Amino acid sequence: MSPLELLRLRYLDGRKMALWSDRSRRRLRLETQVISQVLASNLPRSCTHVRGHGGVKGTLRQIQRRMPQAKFVARFDIAAYYTSMRHDVIEAQVAKTDLDADQRRLIADYLALPDSQGTGVGMVASGGLSPLLGALYLTPLDRRMDRLCKGKHLVHYVRYMDDIVLLAGTRWELRRAIAALHEEIAALGLRLHRIKRFVGRTTHGFDFLGYQIRAGARLRPSSEGLRRLRVRARRLYEREGDWQRLRQYVLRWWRWHLGGLDGMVRWKGGAQRTWHHVLTHLGLKHPPG
């Protein structure tokens, strides 16, 4: 099979993005579906961003179900998630799977072509292969944490891409799990974000995947989730100046916020409260026109 053709690289919000040729883009799309099926048996269920493993809403449902048994939580982000992954580690992991030679060569091209400096580290954030390879890269971490859950040292472990949550019944169990987490992260050449983290009691609450999660309470939008809503709403209004389109966007956001989480989300004020929140941020006391 012919090699991939990279047209150019660009950077968006600090992330490296690849622009592939039309032929390469079509090939990547088709091959990603096949590779995903082959890798399915190699990826732990605790890695939930992979298709069929639960997604955002499934992850939140898992956490909410286990919150009553957990008194302590640790929430971490992996710093420079895609840009720190070593090509030799990925290729060694790929070699242990049932992927054929053409698929392994495709992955090697996918990693090497955007690496114009030949560093052997990092991959692009765009493209369907990156989430799959990121999931495969962190399987040693996922399996170590899963063993701690089976050994009753953790109530629950879940990872959505670079976002990690550990739930424990005691402070000692949480500390032991965090030490194991640091060991696995360091062995993979990664590091945890110094600021985006929370360690404490579940009753204090923590932010995860756009929601605020707190023991004994329903889910609610996190401050970061609301900030992103305001930013996108402002961009939409400044671009189009159409308050009806703006209202439709806010309603869609609210429906997504509730979707798949029946009875788990705080409803107070509902969509109307969110709509007024956005209007206030935009400095519009009433819909114009």
JSON list of N, CA, C and O in Angstrom, two decimals, residues 209-264:
[
{"chain": "A", "resi": 209, "resn": "LEU", "atom": "N", "xyz": [-14.87, 16.20, 33.15]},
{"chain": "A", "resi": 209, "resn": "LEU", "atom": "CA", "xyz": [-15.59, 16.10, 31.88]},
{"chain": "A", "resi": 209, "resn": "LEU", "atom": "C", "xyz": [-16.74, 17.11, 31.77]},
{"chain": "A", "resi": 209, "resn": "LEU", "atom": "O", "xyz": [-17.81, 16.80, 31.24]},
{"chain": "A", "resi": 210, "resn": "GLY", "atom": "N", "xyz": [-16.51, 18.32, 32.29]},
{"chain": "A", "resi": 210, "resn": "GLY", "atom": "CA", "xyz": [-17.51, 19.38, 32.15]},
{"chain": "A", "resi": 210, "resn": "GLY", "atom": "C", "xyz": [-18.57, 19.40, 33.22]},
{"chain": "A", "resi": 210, "resn": "GLY", "atom": "O", "xyz": [-19.51, 20.22, 33.16]},
{"chain": "A", "resi": 211, "resn": "TYR", "atom": "N", "xyz": [-18.47, 18.52, 34.22]},
{"chain": "A", "resi": 211, "resn": "TYR", "atom": "CA", "xyz": [-19.45, 18.45, 35.30]},
{"chain": "A", "resi": 211, "resn": "TYR", "atom": "C", "xyz": [-18.76, 18.61, 36.65]},
{"chain": "A", "resi": 211, "resn": "TYR", "atom": "O", "xyz": [-17.59, 18.27, 36.80]},
{"chain": "A", "resi": 212, "resn": "GLN", "atom": "N", "xyz": [-19.52, 19.09, 37.63]},
{"chain": "A", "resi": 212, "resn": "GLN", "atom": "CA", "xyz": [-19.04, 19.08, 39.00]},
{"chain": "A", "resi": 212, "resn": "GLN", "atom": "C", "xyz": [-19.67, 17.88, 39.69]},
{"chain": "A", "resi": 212, "resn": "GLN", "atom": "O", "xyz": [-20.89, 17.70, 39.67]},
{"chain": "A", "resi": 213, "resn": "ILE", "atom": "N", "xyz": [-18.81, 17.05, 40.29]},
{"chain": "A", "resi": 213, "resn": "ILE", "atom": "CA", "xyz": [-19.25, 15.81, 40.93]},
{"chain": "A", "resi": 213, "resn": "ILE", "atom": "C", "xyz": [-18.99, 15.93, 42.42]},
{"chain": "A", "resi": 213, "resn": "ILE", "atom": "O", "xyz": [-17.88, 16.27, 42.84]},
{"chain": "A", "resi": 214, "resn": "ARG", "atom": "N", "xyz": [-20.02, 15.65, 43.22]},
{"chain": "A", "resi": 214, "resn": "ARG", "atom": "CA", "xyz": [-19.88, 15.74, 44.68]},
{"chain": "A", "resi": 214, "resn": "ARG", "atom": "C", "xyz": [-20.73, 14.66, 45.33]},
{"chain": "A", "resi": 214, "resn": "ARG", "atom": "O", "xyz": [-21.88, 14.43, 44.91]},
{"chain": "A", "resi": 215, "resn": "ALA", "atom": "N", "xyz": [-20.16, 14.00, 46.32]},
{"chain": "A", "resi": 215, "resn": "ALA", "atom": "CA", "xyz": [-20.88, 12.93, 47.02]},
{"chain": "A", "resi": 215, "resn": "ALA", "atom": "C", "xyz": [-22.18, 13.47, 47.61]},
{"chain": "A", "resi": 215, "resn": "ALA", "atom": "O", "xyz": [-22.20, 14.52, 48.24]},
{"chain": "A", "resi": 216, "resn": "GLY", "atom": "N", "xyz": [-23.27, 12.74, 47.42]},
{"chain": "A", "resi": 216, "resn": "GLY", "atom": "CA", "xyz": [-24.56, 13.12, 47.98]},
{"chain": "A", "resi": 216, "resn": "GLY", "atom": "C", "xyz": [-25.30, 14.19, 47.21]},
{"chain": "A", "resi": 216, "resn": "GLY", "atom": "O", "xyz": [-26.34, 14.66, 47.66]},
{"chain": "A", "resi": 217, "resn": "ALA", "atom": "N", "xyz": [-24.77, 14.59, 46.05]},
{"chain": "A", "resi": 217, "resn": "ALA", "atom": "CA", "xyz": [-25.41, 15.65, 45.26]},
{"chain": "A", "resi": 217, "resn": "ALA", "atom": "C", "xyz": [-25.51, 15.21, 43.81]},
{"chain": "A", "resi": 217, "resn": "ALA", "atom": "O", "xyz": [-24.77, 14.34, 43.35]},
{"chain": "A", "resi": 218, "resn": "ARG", "atom": "N", "xyz": [-26.42, 15.85, 43.09]},
{"chain": "A", "resi": 218, "resn": "ARG", "atom": "CA", "xyz": [-26.54, 15.58, 41.67]},
{"chain": "A", "resi": 218, "resn": "ARG", "atom": "C", "xyz": [-25.45, 16.32, 40.89]},
{"chain": "A", "resi": 218, "resn": "ARG", "atom": "O", "xyz": [-24.88, 17.29, 41.36]},
{"chain": "A", "resi": 219, "resn": "LEU", "atom": "N", "xyz": [-25.21, 15.85, 39.69]},
{"chain": "A", "resi": 219, "resn": "LEU", "atom": "CA", "xyz": [-24.24, 16.51, 38.82]},
{"chain": "A", "resi": 219, "resn": "LEU", "atom": "C", "xyz": [-24.73, 17.90, 38.43]},
{"chain": "A", "resi": 219, "resn": "LEU", "atom": "O", "xyz": [-25.94, 18.13, 38.31]},
{"chain": "A", "resi": 220, "resn": "ARG", "atom": "N", "xyz": [-23.78, 18.79, 38.22]},
{"chain": "A", "resi": 220, "resn": "ARG", "atom": "CA", "xyz": [-24.11, 20.12, 37.73]},
{"chain": "A", "resi": 220, "resn": "ARG", "atom": "C", "xyz": [-22.97, 20.59, 36.82]},
{"chain": "A", "resi": 220, "resn": "ARG", "atom": "O", "xyz": [-21.87, 20.05, 36.87]},
{"chain": "A", "resi": 221, "resn": "PRO", "atom": "N", "xyz": [-23.21, 21.58, 35.96]},
{"chain": "A", "resi": 221, "resn": "PRO", "atom": "CA", "xyz": [-22.13, 22.04, 35.08]},
{"chain": "A", "resi": 221, "resn": "PRO", "atom": "C", "xyz": [-20.95, 22.56, 35.89]},
{"chain": "A", "resi": 221, "resn": "PRO", "atom": "O", "xyz": [-21.14, 23.26, 36.89]},
{"chain": "A", "resi": 222, "resn": "SER", "atom": "N", "xyz": [-19.76, 22.21, 35.47]},
{"chain": "A", "resi": 222, "resn": "SER", "atom": "CA", "xyz": [-18.57, 22.73, 36.14]},
{"chain": "A", "resi": 222, "resn": "SER", "atom": "C", "xyz": [-18.32, 24.16, 35.70]},
{"chain": "A", "resi": 222, "resn": "SER", "atom": "O", "xyz": [-18.85, 24.62, 34.68]},
{"chain": "A", "resi": 223, "resn": "SER", "atom": "N", "xyz": [-17.50, 24.87, 36.45]},
{"chain": "A", "resi": 223, "resn": "SER", "atom": "CA", "xyz": [-17.17, 26.25, 36.09]},
{"chain": "A", "resi": 223, "resn": "SER", "atom": "C", "xyz": [-16.46, 26.30, 34.74]},
{"chain": "A", "resi": 223, "resn": "SER", "atom": "O", "xyz": [-16.69, 27.20, 33.93]},
{"chain": "A", "resi": 224, "resn": "GLU", "atom": "N", "xyz": [-15.61, 25.29, 34.46]},
{"chain": "A", "resi": 224, "resn": "GLU", "atom": "CA", "xyz": [-14.93, 25.24, 33.17]},
{"chain": "A", "resi": 224, "resn": "GLU", "atom": "C", "xyz": [-15.91, 24.93, 32.04]},
{"chain": "A", "resi": 224, "resn": "GLU", "atom": "O", "xyz": [-15.81, 25.49, 30.94]},
{"chain": "A", "resi": 225, "resn": "GLY", "atom": "N", "xyz": [-16.88, 24.06, 32.31]},
{"chain": "A", "resi": 225, "resn": "GLY", "atom": "CA", "xyz": [-17.89, 23.75, 31.31]},
{"chain": "A", "resi": 225, "resn": "GLY", "atom": "C", "xyz": [-18.72, 24.97, 30.95]},
{"chain": "A", "resi": 225, "resn": "GLY", "atom": "O", "xyz": [-19.01, 25.22, 29.77]},
{"chain": "A", "resi": 226, "resn": "LEU", "atom": "N", "xyz": [-19.08, 25.76, 31.95]},
{"chain": "A", "resi": 226, "resn": "LEU", "atom": "CA", "xyz": [-19.83, 26.98, 31.70]},
{"chain": "A", "resi": 226, "resn": "LEU", "atom": "C", "xyz": [-18.98, 28.03, 30.99]},
{"chain": "A", "resi": 226, "resn": "LEU", "atom": "O", "xyz": [-19.48, 28.77, 30.15]},
{"chain": "A", "resi": 227, "resn": "ARG", "atom": "N", "xyz": [-17.70, 28.08, 31.33]},
{"chain": "A", "resi": 227, "resn": "ARG", "atom": "CA", "xyz": [-16.82, 29.03, 30.65]},
{"chain": "A", "resi": 227, "resn": "ARG", "atom": "C", "xyz": [-16.75, 28.72, 29.15]},
{"chain": "A", "resi": 227, "resn": "ARG", "atom": "O", "xyz": [-16.83, 29.63, 28.31]},
{"chain": "A", "resi": 228, "resn": "ARG", "atom": "N", "xyz": [-16.61, 27.44, 28.81]},
{"chain": "A", "resi": 228, "resn": "ARG", "atom": "CA", "xyz": [-16.55, 27.07, 27.40]},
{"chain": "A", "resi": 228, "resn": "ARG", "atom": "C", "xyz": [-17.87, 27.39, 26.70]},
{"chain": "A", "resi": 228, "resn": "ARG", "atom": "O", "xyz": [-17.86, 27.81, 25.54]},
{"chain": "A", "resi": 229, "resn": "LEU", "atom": "N", "xyz": [-18.98, 27.18, 27.39]},
{"chain": "A", "resi": 229, "resn": "LEU", "atom": "CA", "xyz": [-20.28, 27.53, 26.81]},
{"chain": "A", "resi": 229, "resn": "LEU", "atom": "C", "xyz": [-20.33, 29.02, 26.51]},
{"chain": "A", "resi": 229, "resn": "LEU", "atom": "O", "xyz": [-20.76, 29.42, 25.42]},
{"chain": "A", "resi": 230, "resn": "ARG", "atom": "N", "xyz": [-19.88, 29.85, 27.44]},
{"chain": "A", "resi": 230, "resn": "ARG", "atom": "CA", "xyz": [-19.92, 31.31, 27.24]},
{"chain": "A", "resi": 230, "resn": "ARG", "atom": "C", "xyz": [-19.03, 31.74, 26.08]},
{"chain": "A", "resi": 230, "resn": "ARG", "atom": "O", "xyz": [-19.40, 32.59, 25.27]},
{"chain": "A", "resi": 231, "resn": "VAL", "atom": "N", "xyz": [-17.83, 31.15, 26.01]},
{"chain": "A", "resi": 231, "resn": "VAL", "atom": "CA", "xyz": [-16.90, 31.51, 24.95]},
{"chain": "A", "resi": 231, "resn": "VAL", "atom": "C", "xyz": [-17.48, 31.17, 23.58]},
{"chain": "A", "resi": 231, "resn": "VAL", "atom": "O", "xyz": [-17.46, 31.98, 22.65]},
{"chain": "A", "resi": 232, "resn": "ARG", "atom": "N", "xyz": [-18.02, 29.97, 23.44]},
{"chain": "A", "resi": 232, "resn": "ARG", "atom": "CA", "xyz": [-18.58, 29.55, 22.15]},
{"chain": "A", "resi": 232, "resn": "ARG", "atom": "C", "xyz": [-19.83, 30.35, 21.80]},
{"chain": "A", "resi": 232, "resn": "ARG", "atom": "O", "xyz": [-20.06, 30.68, 20.64]},
{"chain": "A", "resi": 233, "resn": "ALA", "atom": "N", "xyz": [-20.64, 30.68, 22.82]},
{"chain": "A", "resi": 233, "resn": "ALA", "atom": "CA", "xyz": [-21.83, 31.49, 22.58]},
{"chain": "A", "resi": 233, "resn": "ALA", "atom": "C", "xyz": [-21.45, 32.89, 22.11]},
{"chain": "A", "resi": 233, "resn": "ALA", "atom": "O", "xyz": [-22.07, 33.44, 21.20]},
{"chain": "A", "resi": 234, "resn": "ARG", "atom": "N", "xyz": [-20.42, 33.46, 22.71]},
{"chain": "A", "resi": 234, "resn": "ARG", "atom": "CA", "xyz": [-19.97, 34.79, 22.29]},
{"chain": "A", "resi": 234, "resn": "ARG", "atom": "C", "xyz": [-19.47, 34.76, 20.85]},
{"chain": "A", "resi": 234, "resn": "ARG", "atom": "O", "xyz": [-19.78, 35.66, 20.06]},
{"chain": "A", "resi": 235, "resn": "ARG", "atom": "N", "xyz": [-18.68, 33.74, 20.50]},
{"chain": "A", "resi": 235, "resn": "ARG", "atom": "CA", "xyz": [-18.18, 33.64, 19.13]},
{"chain": "A", "resi": 235, "resn": "ARG", "atom": "C", "xyz": [-19.33, 33.53, 18.14]},
{"chain": "A", "resi": 235, "resn": "ARG", "atom": "O", "xyz": [-19.33, 34.15, 17.08]},
{"chain": "A", "resi": 236, "resn": "LEU", "atom": "N", "xyz": [-20.33, 32.72, 18.48]},
{"chain": "A", "resi": 236, "resn": "LEU", "atom": "CA", "xyz": [-21.49, 32.54, 17.60]},
{"chain": "A", "resi": 236, "resn": "LEU", "atom": "C", "xyz": [-22.24, 33.84, 17.43]},
{"chain": "A", "resi": 236, "resn": "LEU", "atom": "O", "xyz": [-22.59, 34.23, 16.30]},
{"chain": "A", "resi": 237, "resn": "TYR", "atom": "N", "xyz": [-22.47, 34.56, 18.51]},
{"chain": "A", "resi": 237, "resn": "TYR", "atom": "CA", "xyz": [-23.24, 35.80, 18.44]},
{"chain": "A", "resi": 237, "resn": "TYR", "atom": "C", "xyz": [-22.46, 36.89, 17.70]},
{"chain": "A", "resi": 237, "resn": "TYR", "atom": "O", "xyz": [-23.02, 37.63, 16.88]},
{"chain": "A", "resi": 238, "resn": "GLU", "atom": "N", "xyz": [-21.15, 36.97, 17.94]},
{"chain": "A", "resi": 238, "resn": "GLU", "atom": "CA", "xyz": [-20.34, 37.98, 17.25]},
{"chain": "A", "resi": 238, "resn": "GLU", "atom": "C", "xyz": [-20.25, 37.69, 15.76]},
{"chain": "A", "resi": 238, "resn": "GLU", "atom": "O", "xyz": [-20.17, 38.61, 14.95]},
{"chain": "A", "resi": 239, "resn": "ARG", "atom": "N", "xyz": [-20.29, 36.41, 15.39]},
{"chain": "A", "resi": 239, "resn": "ARG", "atom": "CA", "xyz": [-20.17, 36.04, 13.98]},
{"chain": "A", "resi": 239, "resn": "ARG", "atom": "C", "xyz": [-21.49, 36.25, 13.23]},
{"chain": "A", "resi": 239, "resn": "ARG", "atom": "O", "xyz": [-21.49, 36.69, 12.08]},
{"chain": "A", "resi": 240, "resn": "GLU", "atom": "N", "xyz": [-22.62, 35.93, 13.88]},
{"chain": "A", "resi": 240, "resn": "GLU", "atom": "CA", "xyz": [-23.89, 35.95, 13.18]},
{"chain": "A", "resi": 240, "resn": "GLU", "atom": "C", "xyz": [-24.87, 37.00, 13.69]},
{"chain": "A", "resi": 240, "resn": "GLU", "atom": "O", "xyz": [-25.77, 37.42, 12.96]},
{"chain": "A", "resi": 241, "resn": "GLY", "atom": "N", "xyz": [-24.74, 37.41, 14.97]},
{"chain": "A", "resi": 241, "resn": "GLY", "atom": "CA", "xyz": [-25.65, 38.42, 15.52]},
{"chain": "A", "resi": 241, "resn": "GLY", "atom": "C", "xyz": [-27.10, 37.99, 15.53]},
{"chain": "A", "resi": 241, "resn": "GLY", "atom": "O", "xyz": [-28.00, 38.83, 15.50]},
{"chain": "A", "resi": 242, "resn": "ASP", "atom": "N", "xyz": [-27.35, 36.70, 15.56]},
{"chain": "A", "resi": 242, "resn": "ASP", "atom": "CA", "xyz": [-28.72, 36.16, 15.50]},
{"chain": "A", "resi": 242, "resn": "ASP", "atom": "C", "xyz": [-29.04, 35.52, 16.85]},
{"chain": "A", "resi": 242, "resn": "ASP", "atom": "O", "xyz": [-28.54, 34.44, 17.17]},
{"chain": "A", "resi": 243, "resn": "TRP", "atom": "N", "xyz": [-29.89, 36.18, 17.64]},
{"chain": "A", "resi": 243, "resn": "TRP", "atom": "CA", "xyz": [-30.16, 35.67, 18.98]},
{"chain": "A", "resi": 243, "resn": "TRP", "atom": "C", "xyz": [-30.96, 34.37, 18.94]},
{"chain": "A", "resi": 243, "resn": "TRP", "atom": "O", "xyz": [-30.88, 33.55, 19.87]},
{"chain": "A", "resi": 244, "resn": "GLN", "atom": "N", "xyz": [-31.73, 34.13, 17.87]},
{"chain": "A", "resi": 244, "resn": "GLN", "atom": "CA", "xyz": [-32.46, 32.88, 17.78]},
{"chain": "A", "resi": 244, "resn": "GLN", "atom": "C", "xyz": [-31.51, 31.69, 17.59]},
{"chain": "A", "resi": 244, "resn": "GLN", "atom": "O", "xyz": [-31.69, 30.64, 18.20]},
{"chain": "A", "resi": 245, "resn": "ARG", "atom": "N", "xyz": [-30.50, 31.88, 16.73]},
{"chain": "A", "resi": 245, "resn": "ARG", "atom": "CA", "xyz": [-29.48, 30.85, 16.58]},
{"chain": "A", "resi": 245, "resn": "ARG", "atom": "C", "xyz": [-28.75, 30.64, 17.90]},
{"chain": "A", "resi": 245, "resn": "ARG", "atom": "O", "xyz": [-28.42, 29.50, 18.26]},
{"chain": "A", "resi": 246, "resn": "LEU", "atom": "N", "xyz": [-28.50, 31.74, 18.59]},
{"chain": "A", "resi": 246, "resn": "LEU", "atom": "CA", "xyz": [-27.83, 31.66, 19.88]},
{"chain": "A", "resi": 246, "resn": "LEU", "atom": "C", "xyz": [-28.67, 30.86, 20.87]},
{"chain": "A", "resi": 246, "resn": "LEU", "atom": "O", "xyz": [-28.15, 29.99, 21.58]},
{"chain": "A", "resi": 247, "resn": "ARG", "atom": "N", "xyz": [-29.94, 31.13, 20.92]},
{"chain": "A", "resi": 247, "resn": "ARG", "atom": "CA", "xyz": [-30.83, 30.41, 21.84]},
{"chain": "A", "resi": 247, "resn": "ARG", "atom": "C", "xyz": [-30.89, 28.92, 21.48]},
{"chain": "A", "resi": 247, "resn": "ARG", "atom": "O", "xyz": [-30.86, 28.06, 22.38]},
{"chain": "A", "resi": 248, "resn": "GLN", "atom": "N", "xyz": [-30.93, 28.61, 20.20]},
{"chain": "A", "resi": 248, "resn": "GLN", "atom": "CA", "xyz": [-30.94, 27.21, 19.78]},
{"chain": "A", "resi": 248, "resn": "GLN", "atom": "C", "xyz": [-29.67, 26.50, 20.24]},
{"chain": "A", "resi": 248, "resn": "GLN", "atom": "O", "xyz": [-29.71, 25.34, 20.68]},
{"chain": "A", "resi": 249, "resn": "TYR", "atom": "N", "xyz": [-28.54, 27.22, 20.12]},
{"chain": "A", "resi": 249, "resn": "TYR", "atom": "CA", "xyz": [-27.26, 26.63, 20.56]},
{"chain": "A", "resi": 249, "resn": "TYR", "atom": "C", "xyz": [-27.29, 26.34, 22.05]},
{"chain": "A", "resi": 249, "resn": "TYR", "atom": "O", "xyz": [-26.88, 25.25, 22.49]},
{"chain": "A", "resi": 250, "resn": "VAL", "atom": "N", "xyz": [-27.77, 27.28, 22.85]},
{"chain": "A", "resi": 250, "resn": "VAL", "atom": "CA", "xyz": [-27.82, 27.10, 24.31]},
{"chain": "A", "resi": 250, "resn": "VAL", "atom": "C", "xyz": [-28.76, 25.94, 24.66]},
{"chain": "A", "resi": 250, "resn": "VAL", "atom": "O", "xyz": [-28.45, 25.13, 25.55]},
{"chain": "A", "resi": 251, "resn": "LEU", "atom": "N", "xyz": [-29.90, 25.84, 23.99]},
{"chain": "A", "resi": 251, "resn": "LEU", "atom": "CA", "xyz": [-30.84, 24.75, 24.26]},
{"chain": "A", "resi": 251, "resn": "LEU", "atom": "C", "xyz": [-30.24, 23.40, 23.90]},
{"chain": "A", "resi": 251, "resn": "LEU", "atom": "O", "xyz": [-30.42, 22.42, 24.63]},
{"chain": "A", "resi": 252, "resn": "ARG", "atom": "N", "xyz": [-29.51, 23.34, 22.78]},
{"chain": "A", "resi": 252, "resn": "ARG", "atom": "CA", "xyz": [-28.85, 22.09, 22.41]},
{"chain": "A", "resi": 252, "resn": "ARG", "atom": "C", "xyz": [-27.81, 21.70, 23.44]},
{"chain": "A", "resi": 252, "resn": "ARG", "atom": "O", "xyz": [-27.67, 20.53, 23.79]},
{"chain": "A", "resi": 253, "resn": "TRP", "atom": "N", "xyz": [-27.06, 22.70, 23.92]},
{"chain": "A", "resi": 253, "resn": "TRP", "atom": "CA", "xyz": [-26.06, 22.44, 24.96]},
{"chain": "A", "resi": 253, "resn": "TRP", "atom": "C", "xyz": [-26.73, 21.87, 26.20]},
{"chain": "A", "resi": 253, "resn": "TRP", "atom": "O", "xyz": [-26.24, 20.90, 26.79]},
{"chain": "A", "resi": 254, "resn": "TRP", "atom": "N", "xyz": [-27.85, 22.45, 26.59]},
{"chain": "A", "resi": 254, "resn": "TRP", "atom": "CA", "xyz": [-28.54, 21.99, 27.81]},
{"chain": "A", "resi": 254, "resn": "TRP", "atom": "C", "xyz": [-29.09, 20.58, 27.64]},
{"chain": "A", "resi": 254, "resn": "TRP", "atom": "O", "xyz": [-28.99, 19.75, 28.55]},
{"chain": "A", "resi": 255, "resn": "ARG", "atom": "N", "xyz": [-29.64, 20.30, 26.45]},
{"chain": "A", "resi": 255, "resn": "ARG", "atom": "CA", "xyz": [-30.15, 18.95, 26.22]},
{"chain": "A", "resi": 255, "resn": "ARG", "atom": "C", "xyz": [-29.02, 17.93, 26.26]},
{"chain": "A", "resi": 255, "resn": "ARG", "atom": "O", "xyz": [-29.18, 16.82, 26.78]},
{"chain": "A", "resi": 256, "resn": "TRP", "atom": "N", "xyz": [-27.85, 18.30, 25.68]},
{"chain": "A", "resi": 256, "resn": "TRP", "atom": "CA", "xyz": [-26.71, 17.39, 25.75]},
{"chain": "A", "resi": 256, "resn": "TRP", "atom": "C", "xyz": [-26.27, 17.21, 27.20]},
{"chain": "A", "resi": 256, "resn": "TRP", "atom": "O", "xyz": [-25.93, 16.09, 27.62]},
{"chain": "A", "resi": 257, "resn": "HIS", "atom": "N", "xyz": [-26.30, 18.29, 27.97]},
{"chain": "A", "resi": 257, "resn": "HIS", "atom": "CA", "xyz": [-25.90, 18.23, 29.37]},
{"chain": "A", "resi": 257, "resn": "HIS", "atom": "C", "xyz": [-26.76, 17.24, 30.15]},
{"chain": "A", "resi": 257, "resn": "HIS", "atom": "O", "xyz": [-26.26, 16.51, 31.01]},
{"chain": "A", "resi": 258, "resn": "LEU", "atom": "N", "xyz": [-28.04, 17.16, 29.85]},
{"chain": "A", "resi": 258, "resn": "LEU", "atom": "CA", "xyz": [-28.95, 16.25, 30.52]},
{"chain": "A", "resi": 258, "resn": "LEU", "atom": "C", "xyz": [-28.92, 14.85, 29.93]},
{"chain": "A", "resi": 258, "resn": "LEU", "atom": "O", "xyz": [-29.15, 13.86, 30.63]},
{"chain": "A", "resi": 259, "resn": "GLY", "atom": "N", "xyz": [-28.66, 14.74, 28.64]},
{"chain": "A", "resi": 259, "resn": "GLY", "atom": "CA", "xyz": [-28.81, 13.50, 27.91]},
{"chain": "A", "resi": 259, "resn": "GLY", "atom": "C", "xyz": [-27.99, 12.35, 28.48]},
{"chain": "A", "resi": 259, "resn": "GLY", "atom": "O", "xyz": [-26.82, 12.50, 28.80]},
{"chain": "A", "resi": 260, "resn": "GLY", "atom": "N", "xyz": [-28.64, 11.19, 28.62]},
{"chain": "A", "resi": 260, "resn": "GLY", "atom": "CA", "xyz": [-27.97, 9.99, 29.10]},
{"chain": "A", "resi": 260, "resn": "GLY", "atom": "C", "xyz": [-27.69, 9.96, 30.58]},
{"chain": "A", "resi": 260, "resn": "GLY", "atom": "O", "xyz": [-27.03, 9.04, 31.07]},
{"chain": "A", "resi": 261, "resn": "LEU", "atom": "N", "xyz": [-28.21, 10.94, 31.31]},
{"chain": "A", "resi": 261, "resn": "LEU", "atom": "CA", "xyz": [-27.94, 11.03, 32.76]},
{"chain": "A", "resi": 261, "resn": "LEU", "atom": "C", "xyz": [-29.24, 11.25, 33.53]},
{"chain": "A", "resi": 261, "resn": "LEU", "atom": "O", "xyz": [-29.31, 12.09, 34.44]},
{"chain": "A", "resi": 262, "resn": "ASP", "atom": "N", "xyz": [-30.27, 10.50, 33.17]},
{"chain": "A", "resi": 262, "resn": "ASP", "atom": "CA", "xyz": [-31.59, 10.68, 33.78]},
{"chain": "A", "resi": 262, "resn": "ASP", "atom": "C", "xyz": [-31.51, 10.60, 35.30]},
{"chain": "A", "resi": 262, "resn": "ASP", "atom": "O", "xyz": [-31.02, 9.62, 35.87]},
{"chain": "A", "resi": 263, "resn": "GLY", "atom": "N", "xyz": [-32.02, 11.64, 35.93]},
{"chain": "A", "resi": 263, "resn": "GLY", "atom": "CA", "xyz": [-32.08, 11.68, 37.39]},
{"chain": "A", "resi": 263, "resn": "GLY", "atom": "C", "xyz": [-30.78, 11.99, 38.08]},
{"chain": "A", "resi": 263, "resn": "GLY", "atom": "O", "xyz": [-30.74, 12.10, 39.30]},
{"chain": "A", "resi": 264, "resn": "MET", "atom": "N", "xyz": [-29.69, 12.16, 37.32]},
{"chain": "A", "resi": 264, "resn": "MET", "atom": "CA", "xyz": [-28.38, 12.41, 37.93]},
{"chain": "A", "resi": 264, "resn": "MET", "atom": "C", "xyz": [-27.96, 13.87, 37.89]},
{"chain": "A", "resi": 264, "resn": "MET", "atom": "O", "xyz": [-26.98, 14.25, 38.52]}
]
